[in-house]
mmCIF file of C-alpha atoms in Angstrom:
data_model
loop_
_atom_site.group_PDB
_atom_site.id
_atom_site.type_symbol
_atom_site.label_atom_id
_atom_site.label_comp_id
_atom_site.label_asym_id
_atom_site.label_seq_id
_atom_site.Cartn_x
_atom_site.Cartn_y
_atom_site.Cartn_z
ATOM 1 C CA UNK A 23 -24.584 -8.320 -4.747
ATOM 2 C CA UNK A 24 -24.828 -5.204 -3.211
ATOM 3 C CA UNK A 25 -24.197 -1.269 -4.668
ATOM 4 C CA UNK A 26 -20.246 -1.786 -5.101
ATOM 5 C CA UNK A 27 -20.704 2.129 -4.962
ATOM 6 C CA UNK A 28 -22.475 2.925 -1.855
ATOM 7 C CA UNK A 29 -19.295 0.332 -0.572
ATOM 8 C CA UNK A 30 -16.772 2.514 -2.243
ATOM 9 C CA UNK A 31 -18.059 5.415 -0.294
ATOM 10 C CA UNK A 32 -17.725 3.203 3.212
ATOM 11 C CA UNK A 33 -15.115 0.787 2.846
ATOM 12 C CA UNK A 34 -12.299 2.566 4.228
ATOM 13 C CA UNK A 35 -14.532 3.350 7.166
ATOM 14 C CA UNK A 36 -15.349 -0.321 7.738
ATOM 15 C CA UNK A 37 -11.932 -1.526 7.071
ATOM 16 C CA UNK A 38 -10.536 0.927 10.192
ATOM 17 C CA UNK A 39 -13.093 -0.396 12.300
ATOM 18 C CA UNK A 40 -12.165 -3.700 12.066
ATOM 19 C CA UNK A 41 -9.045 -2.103 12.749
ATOM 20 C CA UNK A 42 -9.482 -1.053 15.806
ATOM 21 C CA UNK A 43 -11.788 -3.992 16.754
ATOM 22 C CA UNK A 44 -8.412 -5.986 16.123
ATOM 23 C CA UNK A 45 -6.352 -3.140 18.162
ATOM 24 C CA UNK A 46 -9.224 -3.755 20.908
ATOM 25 C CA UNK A 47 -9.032 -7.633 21.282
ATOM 26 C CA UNK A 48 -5.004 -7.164 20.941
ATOM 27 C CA UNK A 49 -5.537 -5.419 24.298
ATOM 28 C CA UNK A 50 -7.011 -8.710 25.892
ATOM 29 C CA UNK A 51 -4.573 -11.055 25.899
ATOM 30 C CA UNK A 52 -7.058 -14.010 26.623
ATOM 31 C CA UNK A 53 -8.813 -13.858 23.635
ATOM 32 C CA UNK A 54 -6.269 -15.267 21.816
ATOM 33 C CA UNK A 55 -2.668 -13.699 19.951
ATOM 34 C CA UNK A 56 -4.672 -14.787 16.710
ATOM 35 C CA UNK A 57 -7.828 -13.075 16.646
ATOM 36 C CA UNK A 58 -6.259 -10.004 15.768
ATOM 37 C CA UNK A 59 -5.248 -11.355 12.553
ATOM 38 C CA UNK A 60 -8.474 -13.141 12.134
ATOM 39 C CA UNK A 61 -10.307 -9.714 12.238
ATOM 40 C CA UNK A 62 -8.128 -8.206 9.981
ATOM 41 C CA UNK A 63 -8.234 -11.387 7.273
ATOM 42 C CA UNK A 64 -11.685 -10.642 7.432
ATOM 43 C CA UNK A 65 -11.106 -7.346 6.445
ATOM 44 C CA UNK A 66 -9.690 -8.740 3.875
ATOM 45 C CA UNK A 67 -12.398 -11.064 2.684
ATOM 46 C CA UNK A 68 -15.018 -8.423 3.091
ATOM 47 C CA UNK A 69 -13.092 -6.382 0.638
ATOM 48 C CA UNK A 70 -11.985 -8.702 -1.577
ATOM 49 C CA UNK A 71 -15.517 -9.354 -1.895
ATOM 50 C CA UNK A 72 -16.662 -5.893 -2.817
ATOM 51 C CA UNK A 73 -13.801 -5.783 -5.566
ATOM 52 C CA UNK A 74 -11.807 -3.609 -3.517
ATOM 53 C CA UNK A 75 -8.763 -5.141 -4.218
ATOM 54 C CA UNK A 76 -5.661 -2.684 -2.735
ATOM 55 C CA UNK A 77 -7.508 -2.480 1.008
ATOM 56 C CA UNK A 78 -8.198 -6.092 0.776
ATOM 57 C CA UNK A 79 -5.051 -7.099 -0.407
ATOM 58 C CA UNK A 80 -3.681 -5.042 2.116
ATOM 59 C CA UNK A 81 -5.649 -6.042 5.305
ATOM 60 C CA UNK A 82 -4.809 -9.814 3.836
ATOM 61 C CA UNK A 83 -1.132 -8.941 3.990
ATOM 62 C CA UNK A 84 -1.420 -7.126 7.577
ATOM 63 C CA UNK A 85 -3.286 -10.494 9.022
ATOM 64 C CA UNK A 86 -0.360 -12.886 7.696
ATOM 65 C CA UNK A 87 2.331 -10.158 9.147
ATOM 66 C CA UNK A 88 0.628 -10.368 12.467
ATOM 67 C CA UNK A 89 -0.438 -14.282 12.388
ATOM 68 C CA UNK A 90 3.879 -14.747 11.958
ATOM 69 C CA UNK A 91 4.636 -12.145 15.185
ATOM 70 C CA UNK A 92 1.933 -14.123 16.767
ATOM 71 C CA UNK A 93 4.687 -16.590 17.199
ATOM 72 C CA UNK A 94 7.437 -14.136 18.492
ATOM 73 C CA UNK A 95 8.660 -14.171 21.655
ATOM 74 C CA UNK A 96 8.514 -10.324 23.651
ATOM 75 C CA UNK A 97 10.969 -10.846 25.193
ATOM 76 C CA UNK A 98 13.454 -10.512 22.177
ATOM 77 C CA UNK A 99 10.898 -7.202 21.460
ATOM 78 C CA UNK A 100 13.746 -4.683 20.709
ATOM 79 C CA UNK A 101 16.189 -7.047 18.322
ATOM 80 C CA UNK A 102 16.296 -6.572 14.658
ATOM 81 C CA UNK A 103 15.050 -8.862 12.317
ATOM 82 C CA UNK A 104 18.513 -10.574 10.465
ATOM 83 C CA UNK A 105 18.816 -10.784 6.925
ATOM 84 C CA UNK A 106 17.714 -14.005 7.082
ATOM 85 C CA UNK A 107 14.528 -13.573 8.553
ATOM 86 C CA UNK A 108 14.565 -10.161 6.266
ATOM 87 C CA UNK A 109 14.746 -12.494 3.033
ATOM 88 C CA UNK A 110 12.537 -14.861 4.561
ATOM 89 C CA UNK A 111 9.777 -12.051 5.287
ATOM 90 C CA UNK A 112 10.084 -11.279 1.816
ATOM 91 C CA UNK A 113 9.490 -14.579 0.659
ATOM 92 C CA UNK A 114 6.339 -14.840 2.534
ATOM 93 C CA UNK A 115 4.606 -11.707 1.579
ATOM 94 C CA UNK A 116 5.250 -12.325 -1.692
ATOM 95 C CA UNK A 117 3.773 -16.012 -1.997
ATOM 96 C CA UNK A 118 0.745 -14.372 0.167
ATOM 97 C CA UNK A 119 0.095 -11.611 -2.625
ATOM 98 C CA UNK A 120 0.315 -14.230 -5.142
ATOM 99 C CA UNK A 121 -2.266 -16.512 -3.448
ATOM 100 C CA UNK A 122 -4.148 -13.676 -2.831
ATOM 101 C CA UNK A 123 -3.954 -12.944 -6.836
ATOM 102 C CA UNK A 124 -4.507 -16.308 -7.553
ATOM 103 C CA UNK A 125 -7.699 -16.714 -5.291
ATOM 104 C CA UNK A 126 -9.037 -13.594 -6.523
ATOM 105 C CA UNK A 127 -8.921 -13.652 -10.524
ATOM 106 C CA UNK A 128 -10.157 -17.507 -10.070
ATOM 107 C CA UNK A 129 -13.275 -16.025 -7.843
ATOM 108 C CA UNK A 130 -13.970 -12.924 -10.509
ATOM 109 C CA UNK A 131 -13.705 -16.012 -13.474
ATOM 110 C CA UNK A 132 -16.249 -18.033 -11.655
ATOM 111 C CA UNK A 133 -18.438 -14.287 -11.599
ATOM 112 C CA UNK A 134 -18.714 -14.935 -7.741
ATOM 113 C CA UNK A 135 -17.881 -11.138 -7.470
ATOM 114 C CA UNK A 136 -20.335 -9.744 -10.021
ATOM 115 C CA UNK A 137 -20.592 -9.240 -13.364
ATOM 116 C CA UNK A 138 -18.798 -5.517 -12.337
ATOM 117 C CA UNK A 139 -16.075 -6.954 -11.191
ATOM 118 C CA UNK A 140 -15.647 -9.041 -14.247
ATOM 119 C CA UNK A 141 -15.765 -6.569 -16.727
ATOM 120 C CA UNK A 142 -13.152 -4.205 -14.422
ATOM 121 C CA UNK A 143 -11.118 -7.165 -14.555
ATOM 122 C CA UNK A 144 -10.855 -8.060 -18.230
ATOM 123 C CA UNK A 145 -10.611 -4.741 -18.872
ATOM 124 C CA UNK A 146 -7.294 -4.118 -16.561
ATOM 125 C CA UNK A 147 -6.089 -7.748 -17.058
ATOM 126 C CA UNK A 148 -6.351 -8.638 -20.598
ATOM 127 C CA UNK A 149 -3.089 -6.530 -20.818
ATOM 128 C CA UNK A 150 0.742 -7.742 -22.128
ATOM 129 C CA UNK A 151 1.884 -6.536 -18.500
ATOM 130 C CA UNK A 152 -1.173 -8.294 -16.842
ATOM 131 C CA UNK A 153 -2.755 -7.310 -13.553
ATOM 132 C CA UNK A 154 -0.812 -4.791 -11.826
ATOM 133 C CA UNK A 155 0.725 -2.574 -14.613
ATOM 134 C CA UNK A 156 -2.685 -2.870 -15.990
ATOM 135 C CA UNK A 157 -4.804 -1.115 -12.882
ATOM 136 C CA UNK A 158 -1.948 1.050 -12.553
ATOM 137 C CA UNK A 159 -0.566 2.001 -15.785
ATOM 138 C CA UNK A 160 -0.205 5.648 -15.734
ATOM 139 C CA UNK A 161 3.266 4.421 -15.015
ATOM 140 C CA UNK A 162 4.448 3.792 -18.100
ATOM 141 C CA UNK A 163 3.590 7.961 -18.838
ATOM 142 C CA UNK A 164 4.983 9.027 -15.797
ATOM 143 C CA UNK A 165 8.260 7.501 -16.292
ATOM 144 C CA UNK A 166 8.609 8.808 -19.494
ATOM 145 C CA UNK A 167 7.947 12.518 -17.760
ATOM 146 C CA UNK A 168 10.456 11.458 -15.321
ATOM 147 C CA UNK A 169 13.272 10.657 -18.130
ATOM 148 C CA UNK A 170 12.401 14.066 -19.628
ATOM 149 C CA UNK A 171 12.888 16.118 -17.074
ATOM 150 C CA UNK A 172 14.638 13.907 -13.691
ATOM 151 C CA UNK A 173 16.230 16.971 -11.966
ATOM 152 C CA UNK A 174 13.358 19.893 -11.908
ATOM 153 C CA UNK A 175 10.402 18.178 -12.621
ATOM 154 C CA UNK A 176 7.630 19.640 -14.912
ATOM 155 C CA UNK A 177 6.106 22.103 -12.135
ATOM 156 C CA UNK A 178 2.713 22.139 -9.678
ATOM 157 C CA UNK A 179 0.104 20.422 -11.449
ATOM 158 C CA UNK A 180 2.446 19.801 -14.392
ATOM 159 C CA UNK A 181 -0.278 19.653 -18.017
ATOM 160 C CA UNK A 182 0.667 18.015 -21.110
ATOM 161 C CA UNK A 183 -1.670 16.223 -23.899
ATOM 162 C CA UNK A 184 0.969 14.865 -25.435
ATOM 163 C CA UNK A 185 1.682 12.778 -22.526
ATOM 164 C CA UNK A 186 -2.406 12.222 -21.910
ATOM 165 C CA UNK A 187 -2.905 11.393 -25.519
ATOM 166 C CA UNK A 188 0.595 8.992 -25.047
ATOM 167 C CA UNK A 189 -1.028 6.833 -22.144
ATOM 168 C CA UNK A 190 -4.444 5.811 -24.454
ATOM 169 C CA UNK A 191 -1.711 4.829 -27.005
ATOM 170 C CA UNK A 192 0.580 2.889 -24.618
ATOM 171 C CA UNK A 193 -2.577 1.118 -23.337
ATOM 172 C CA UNK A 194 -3.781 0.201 -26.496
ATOM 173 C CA UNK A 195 -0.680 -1.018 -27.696
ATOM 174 C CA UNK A 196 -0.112 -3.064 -24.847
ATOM 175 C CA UNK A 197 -3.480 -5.043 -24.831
ATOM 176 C CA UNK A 198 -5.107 -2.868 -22.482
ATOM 177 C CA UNK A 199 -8.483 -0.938 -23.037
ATOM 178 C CA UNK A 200 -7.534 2.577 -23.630
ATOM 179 C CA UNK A 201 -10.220 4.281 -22.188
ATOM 180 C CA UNK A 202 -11.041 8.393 -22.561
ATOM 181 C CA UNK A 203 -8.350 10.960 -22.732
ATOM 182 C CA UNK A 204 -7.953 13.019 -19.523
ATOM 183 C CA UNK A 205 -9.373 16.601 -20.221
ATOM 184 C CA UNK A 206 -7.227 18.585 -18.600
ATOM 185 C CA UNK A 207 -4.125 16.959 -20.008
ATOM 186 C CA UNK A 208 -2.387 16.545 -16.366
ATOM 187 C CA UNK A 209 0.431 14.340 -16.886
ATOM 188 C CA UNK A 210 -0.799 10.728 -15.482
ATOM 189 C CA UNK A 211 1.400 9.341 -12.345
ATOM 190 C CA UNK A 212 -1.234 7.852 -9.904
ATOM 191 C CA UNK A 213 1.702 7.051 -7.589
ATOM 192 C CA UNK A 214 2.869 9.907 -4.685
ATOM 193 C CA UNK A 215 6.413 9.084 -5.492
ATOM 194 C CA UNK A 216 6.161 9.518 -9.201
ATOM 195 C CA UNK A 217 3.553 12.338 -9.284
ATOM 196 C CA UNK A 218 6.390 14.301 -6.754
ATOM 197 C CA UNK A 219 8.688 13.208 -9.184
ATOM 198 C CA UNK A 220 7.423 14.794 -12.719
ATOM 199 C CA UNK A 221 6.242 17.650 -10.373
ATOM 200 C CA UNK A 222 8.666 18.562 -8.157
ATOM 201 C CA UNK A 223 12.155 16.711 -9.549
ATOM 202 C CA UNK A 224 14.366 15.244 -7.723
ATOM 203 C CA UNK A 225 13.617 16.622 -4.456
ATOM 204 C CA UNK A 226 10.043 15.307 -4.817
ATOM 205 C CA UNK A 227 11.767 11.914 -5.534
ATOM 206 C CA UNK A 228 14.143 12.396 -2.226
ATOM 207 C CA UNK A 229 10.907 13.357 0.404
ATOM 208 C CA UNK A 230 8.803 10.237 -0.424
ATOM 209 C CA UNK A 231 11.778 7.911 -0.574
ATOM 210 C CA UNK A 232 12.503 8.905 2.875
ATOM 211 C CA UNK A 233 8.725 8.641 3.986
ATOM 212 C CA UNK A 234 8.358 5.041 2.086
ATOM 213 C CA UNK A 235 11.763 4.515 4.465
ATOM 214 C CA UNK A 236 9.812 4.949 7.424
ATOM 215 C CA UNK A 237 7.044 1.965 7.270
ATOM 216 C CA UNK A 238 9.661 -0.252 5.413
ATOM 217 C CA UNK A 239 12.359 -0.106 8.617
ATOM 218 C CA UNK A 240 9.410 0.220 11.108
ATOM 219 C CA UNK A 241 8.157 -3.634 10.035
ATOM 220 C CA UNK A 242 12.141 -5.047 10.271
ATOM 221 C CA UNK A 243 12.073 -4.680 13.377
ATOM 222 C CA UNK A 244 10.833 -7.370 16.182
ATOM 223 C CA UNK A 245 9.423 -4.771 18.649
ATOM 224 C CA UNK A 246 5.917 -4.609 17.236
ATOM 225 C CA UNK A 247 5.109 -8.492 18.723
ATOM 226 C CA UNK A 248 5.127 -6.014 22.029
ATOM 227 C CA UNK A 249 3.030 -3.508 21.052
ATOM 228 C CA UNK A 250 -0.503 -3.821 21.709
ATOM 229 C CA UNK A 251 -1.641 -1.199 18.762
ATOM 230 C CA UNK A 252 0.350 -3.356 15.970
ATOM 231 C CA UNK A 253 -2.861 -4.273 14.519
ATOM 232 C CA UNK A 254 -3.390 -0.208 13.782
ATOM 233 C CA UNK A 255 0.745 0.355 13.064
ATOM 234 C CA UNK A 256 0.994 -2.812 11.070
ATOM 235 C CA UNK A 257 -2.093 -1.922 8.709
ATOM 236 C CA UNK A 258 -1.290 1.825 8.347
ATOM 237 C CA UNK A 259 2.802 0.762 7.914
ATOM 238 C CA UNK A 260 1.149 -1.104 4.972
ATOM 239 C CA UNK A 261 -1.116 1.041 3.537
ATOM 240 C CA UNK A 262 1.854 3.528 3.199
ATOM 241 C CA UNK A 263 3.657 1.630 1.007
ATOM 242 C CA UNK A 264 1.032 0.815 -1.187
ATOM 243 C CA UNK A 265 0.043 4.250 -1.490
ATOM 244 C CA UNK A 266 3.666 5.947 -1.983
ATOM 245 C CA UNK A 267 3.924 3.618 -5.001
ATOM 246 C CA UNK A 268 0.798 3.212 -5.819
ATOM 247 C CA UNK A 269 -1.792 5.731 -5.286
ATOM 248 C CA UNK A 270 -2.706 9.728 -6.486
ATOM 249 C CA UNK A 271 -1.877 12.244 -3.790
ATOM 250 C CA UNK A 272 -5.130 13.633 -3.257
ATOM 251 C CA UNK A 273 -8.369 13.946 -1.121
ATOM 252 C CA UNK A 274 -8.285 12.406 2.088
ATOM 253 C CA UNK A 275 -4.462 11.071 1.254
ATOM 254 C CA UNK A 276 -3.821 15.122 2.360
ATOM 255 C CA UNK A 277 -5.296 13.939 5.838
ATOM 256 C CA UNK A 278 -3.978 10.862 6.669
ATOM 257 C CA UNK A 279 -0.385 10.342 5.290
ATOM 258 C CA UNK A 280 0.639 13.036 7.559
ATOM 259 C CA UNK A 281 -1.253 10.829 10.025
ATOM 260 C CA UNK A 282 0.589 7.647 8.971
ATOM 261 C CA UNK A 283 3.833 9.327 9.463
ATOM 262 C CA UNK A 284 3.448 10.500 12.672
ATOM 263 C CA UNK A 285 2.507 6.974 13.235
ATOM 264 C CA UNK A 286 5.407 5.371 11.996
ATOM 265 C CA UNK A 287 8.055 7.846 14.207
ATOM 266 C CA UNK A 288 6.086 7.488 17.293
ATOM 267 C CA UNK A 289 6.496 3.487 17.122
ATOM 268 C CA UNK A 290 10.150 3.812 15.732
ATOM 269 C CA UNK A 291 12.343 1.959 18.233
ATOM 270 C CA UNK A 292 14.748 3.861 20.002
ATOM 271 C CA UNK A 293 18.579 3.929 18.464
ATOM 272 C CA UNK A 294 20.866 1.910 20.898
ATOM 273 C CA UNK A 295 23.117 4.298 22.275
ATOM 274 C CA UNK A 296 27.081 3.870 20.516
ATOM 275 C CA UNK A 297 29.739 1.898 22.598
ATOM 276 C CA UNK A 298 32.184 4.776 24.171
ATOM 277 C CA UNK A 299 30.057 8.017 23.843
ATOM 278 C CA UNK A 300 30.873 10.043 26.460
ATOM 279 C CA UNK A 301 28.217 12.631 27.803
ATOM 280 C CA UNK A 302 28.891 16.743 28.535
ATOM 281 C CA UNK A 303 28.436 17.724 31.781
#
């Protein structure tokens, strides 16, 4: 298998290439609606592969959003989605991740993805919580931060060993391997929404609810089926999510969530104007 590190270093790179390879064959309509979402699932596949399972999960999720607006009509481009169809959109990317899970910890089992990727696995996995909590369980500190302090926060860069010391325990206690205690005692969030939140209080809490607004109304809405750079908008609406729940606010995050926003207003539909608004002149 090859260096999952030298991968690391180039994944994200790869993965927006096949972005834009899918943005490029969007633009020629006879290659096919699909092939957009082809490229992108294998994104996914290629990531998956290397055990990098957030971008892969993600590009998986992006092909199945497109693959369904594949099957849209344009020329209902600028109607909402109902809450039906809401629900129903819901529904689907849910079963997706859990096929995605499913496919995934049965391929690591069989050690098709390297004897790396096993031993991250049972290490994360072996967990009460399972999975999720257990590649992402600075969490269960953060929170705990959070109910400490909601309103101010615990200030820029906010350091406590109590609460660095707290995660190894939590993790043990849970089933987890603990791991080694963070040196320089920053209190653990690995999540933009939470680290604003122990940091910066409430109004940390209030900015990235209002930029994890922006992707979330952007994909409720039918438009996108119209748009021939919804392979790009769809990835990046995506990736914004995961990483306002998900993901530390650092290094190139600084670069491209400003990026991703900008994104996400430019492609925002218009608001249809209100029945019996007069105009100044």
């Amino acid at each position: 298998m090859p260096n999952q590190k030298v991968f690391f270093r180039v994944s994200l790179g790869v993965t927006w290439l096949l972005v834009l390879l899918a943005v490029m064959l969007s633009n020629f309509r006879s290659f096919g609606r699909l092939l957009p979402a082809g490229v992108l699932l294998l994104a996914a596949a290629l990531n998956v592969y290397m055990d990098f399972r957030s971008l892969g999960g993600l590009a998986f999720l992006a092909a199945c959003y497109l693959a369904l607006q594949a099957f849209r009509s344009p020329q209902r481009a600028l109607n909402r989605i109902t809450i039906r169809q809401v629900v129903t959109l819901a529904a689907l990317g849910l079963g997706a991740s859990l096929i995605l899970v499913q496919v995934y910890e049965y391929s690591v089992q069989k050690g098709w993805l390297g004897e790396t990727a096993l031993m991250r696995y049972d290490m994360q996995a072996d967990g009460e919580f399972g999975l999720l909590l257990g590649g992402r369980s600075e969490l269960m500190v953060s929170s705990r931060a959070v109910l400490e302090s909601p309103w101010l926060g615990h200030g820029s860069w906010a350091k406590d060993c109590e609460y660095a010391a707290l995660l190894l325990e939590l993790k043990e206690r849970a089933g987890y391997y603990p791991g080694t205690m963070n040196q320089e005692c920053l209190i653990p969030s690995h999540s933009y929404l939470m680290g604003a939140w122990v940091e910066a209080g409430v109004m940390g809490l209030i900015f990235w609810l209002w930029v994890l607004s922006l992707p979330v109304r952007l994909l409720l809405y039918r438009h996108l089926v119209a748009q021939r750079m919804a392979p790009l908008v769809v990835f990046a609406a995506l990736v914004l999510i995961w990483d306002v729940l998900f993901s530390p606010y650092a290094a190139w995050a600084r670069f491209m969530v400003p990026f991703f926003v900008i994104v996400m207003m430019s492609y925002m539909p218009p608001r249809p104007e209100r029945a019996g608004c007069c105009d100044v002149r």
